[in-house]
Amino acid sequence: MHSRDAKGKLFEDYSRKKLMAVIVFGCVEWPLTLAGSIFLLVSGIIHKQGFQVEDDGYFYAFIPCVLANIWSAVLIYDARCFRQKFDEYEAQVQQNNRTDIPAV
């Protein structure tokens, strides 16, 4: 989304429905990755595991789960910002359309 916004093509490729779908996906993904992170952290602490290869790897699995949690929060934030930009863009287009109509 950032690259399309930088090129000025965000509103050509994304509609309000697509941005809402991204927000919904992020809102579903965030609690799942949070629950997974908590489970892996607690399991690693309970089983007194470290970062050894011989262990079950709870802490190794914890790292990408936390990263997914952080990036899903960033995804939600970015989608909300772009949705707000989209609303401003649509308001500008509507205002331009009203001023382009000649008075009778």
C-alpha positions as a LaTeX table, in Angstrom:
\begin{tabular}{lrrr}
\hline
Residue & $x$ (\AA) & $y$ (\AA) & $z$ (\AA) \\
\hline
Met1 & 0.00 & 0.00 & 0.00 \\
His2 & 2.85 & 2.38 & 0.80 \\
Ser3 & 4.49 & 1.88 & $-2.59$ \\
Arg4 & 1.21 & 2.50 & $-4.42$ \\
Asp5 & 0.61 & 5.60 & $-2.29$ \\
Ala6 & 4.10 & 6.89 & $-3.08$ \\
Lys7 & 3.43 & 6.41 & $-6.81$ \\
Gly8 & 0.06 & 8.14 & $-6.49$ \\
Lys9 & $-1.86$ & 5.03 & $-7.56$ \\
Leu10 & $-3.37$ & 4.02 & $-4.22$ \\
Phe11 & $-6.87$ & 5.10 & $-5.12$ \\
Glu12 & $-6.72$ & 3.45 & $-8.54$ \\
Asp13 & $-5.90$ & 0.01 & $-7.09$ \\
Tyr14 & $-7.68$ & 0.07 & $-3.72$ \\
Ser15 & $-11.33$ & 0.79 & $-3.08$ \\
Arg16 & $-12.95$ & 1.44 & 0.27 \\
Lys17 & $-14.13$ & $-2.19$ & 0.35 \\
Lys18 & $-10.58$ & $-3.48$ & $-0.16$ \\
Leu19 & $-9.28$ & $-1.26$ & 2.61 \\
Met20 & $-12.05$ & $-2.48$ & 4.92 \\
Ala21 & $-11.15$ & $-6.09$ & 4.04 \\
Val22 & $-7.52$ & $-5.37$ & 4.99 \\
Ile23 & $-8.67$ & $-3.91$ & 8.32 \\
Val24 & $-10.89$ & $-6.93$ & 9.00 \\
Phe25 & $-8.02$ & $-9.30$ & 8.15 \\
Gly26 & $-5.72$ & $-7.41$ & 10.50 \\
Cys27 & $-8.34$ & $-7.38$ & 13.26 \\
Val28 & $-8.70$ & $-11.16$ & 12.96 \\
Glu29 & $-4.97$ & $-11.82$ & 12.68 \\
Trp30 & $-3.89$ & $-9.62$ & 15.60 \\
Pro31 & $-5.69$ & $-11.46$ & 18.45 \\
Leu32 & $-4.72$ & $-14.84$ & 16.99 \\
Thr33 & $-1.04$ & $-13.95$ & 16.88 \\
Leu34 & $-1.29$ & $-12.37$ & 20.34 \\
Ala35 & $-2.81$ & $-15.56$ & 21.75 \\
Gly36 & $-0.15$ & $-17.62$ & 20.00 \\
Ser37 & 2.63 & $-15.42$ & 21.36 \\
Ile38 & 1.31 & $-15.67$ & 24.90 \\
Phe39 & 0.90 & $-19.45$ & 24.59 \\
Leu40 & 4.43 & $-19.94$ & 23.27 \\
Leu41 & 5.97 & $-17.65$ & 25.89 \\
Val42 & 4.12 & $-19.32$ & 28.76 \\
Ser43 & 4.90 & $-22.80$ & 27.42 \\
Gly44 & 8.58 & $-21.93$ & 27.14 \\
Ile45 & 8.63 & $-20.60$ & 30.71 \\
Ile46 & 6.68 & $-23.55$ & 32.15 \\
His47 & 8.90 & $-26.13$ & 30.46 \\
Lys48 & 12.02 & $-24.11$ & 31.42 \\
Gln49 & 13.35 & $-24.11$ & 27.91 \\
Gly50 & 16.08 & $-21.96$ & 26.54 \\
Phe51 & 17.24 & $-21.33$ & 23.02 \\
Gln52 & 18.73 & $-24.80$ & 22.58 \\
Val53 & 18.14 & $-26.91$ & 19.49 \\
Glu54 & 17.34 & $-29.96$ & 21.64 \\
Asp55 & 14.26 & $-28.31$ & 23.17 \\
Asp56 & 10.80 & $-28.16$ & 21.60 \\
Gly57 & 11.50 & $-24.69$ & 20.26 \\
Tyr58 & 8.81 & $-22.66$ & 22.03 \\
Phe59 & 11.03 & $-19.59$ & 22.14 \\
Tyr60 & 12.09 & $-20.06$ & 18.52 \\
Ala61 & 8.43 & $-20.11$ & 17.49 \\
Phe62 & 7.70 & $-17.16$ & 19.78 \\
Ile63 & 9.89 & $-14.76$ & 17.78 \\
Pro64 & 8.04 & $-14.94$ & 14.41 \\
Cys65 & 4.72 & $-14.96$ & 16.24 \\
Val66 & 5.59 & $-11.69$ & 17.99 \\
Leu67 & 6.77 & $-10.21$ & 14.69 \\
Ala68 & 3.47 & $-11.22$ & 13.06 \\
Asn69 & 1.65 & $-9.56$ & 15.94 \\
Ile70 & 3.59 & $-6.32$ & 15.51 \\
Trp71 & 3.11 & $-6.27$ & 11.73 \\
Ser72 & $-0.62$ & $-6.99$ & 12.00 \\
Ala73 & $-0.94$ & $-3.97$ & 14.32 \\
Val74 & 0.98 & $-1.89$ & 11.75 \\
Leu75 & $-1.32$ & $-3.24$ & 9.02 \\
Ile76 & $-4.41$ & $-2.13$ & 10.96 \\
Tyr77 & $-2.93$ & 1.32 & 11.58 \\
Asp78 & $-1.87$ & 1.81 & 7.96 \\
Ala79 & $-5.19$ & 0.63 & 6.57 \\
Arg80 & $-7.03$ & 3.05 & 8.85 \\
Cys81 & $-4.78$ & 5.92 & 7.72 \\
Phe82 & $-5.25$ & 5.04 & 4.05 \\
Arg83 & $-9.02$ & 4.71 & 4.56 \\
Gln84 & $-9.02$ & 8.24 & 5.95 \\
Lys85 & $-6.98$ & 9.42 & 2.93 \\
Phe86 & $-9.44$ & 7.65 & 0.66 \\
Asp87 & $-12.38$ & 9.42 & 2.32 \\
Glu88 & $-10.64$ & 12.79 & 1.88 \\
Tyr89 & $-9.92$ & 11.95 & $-1.76$ \\
Glu90 & $-13.56$ & 10.98 & $-2.39$ \\
Ala91 & $-14.77$ & 14.20 & $-0.75$ \\
Gln92 & $-12.40$ & 16.19 & $-2.98$ \\
Val93 & $-13.67$ & 14.38 & $-6.09$ \\
Gln94 & $-17.29$ & 15.03 & $-5.09$ \\
Gln95 & $-16.54$ & 18.70 & $-4.50$ \\
Asn96 & $-14.79$ & 18.98 & $-7.88$ \\
Asn97 & $-17.73$ & 17.29 & $-9.60$ \\
Arg98 & $-20.14$ & 19.78 & $-8.06$ \\
Thr99 & $-18.10$ & 22.78 & $-9.17$ \\
Asp100 & $-17.69$ & 21.41 & $-12.72$ \\
Ile101 & $-21.46$ & 21.37 & $-13.35$ \\
Pro102 & $-22.43$ & 24.66 & $-14.99$ \\
Ala103 & $-25.28$ & 26.63 & $-13.45$ \\
Val104 & $-28.41$ & 26.94 & $-15.54$ \\
\hline
\end{tabular}
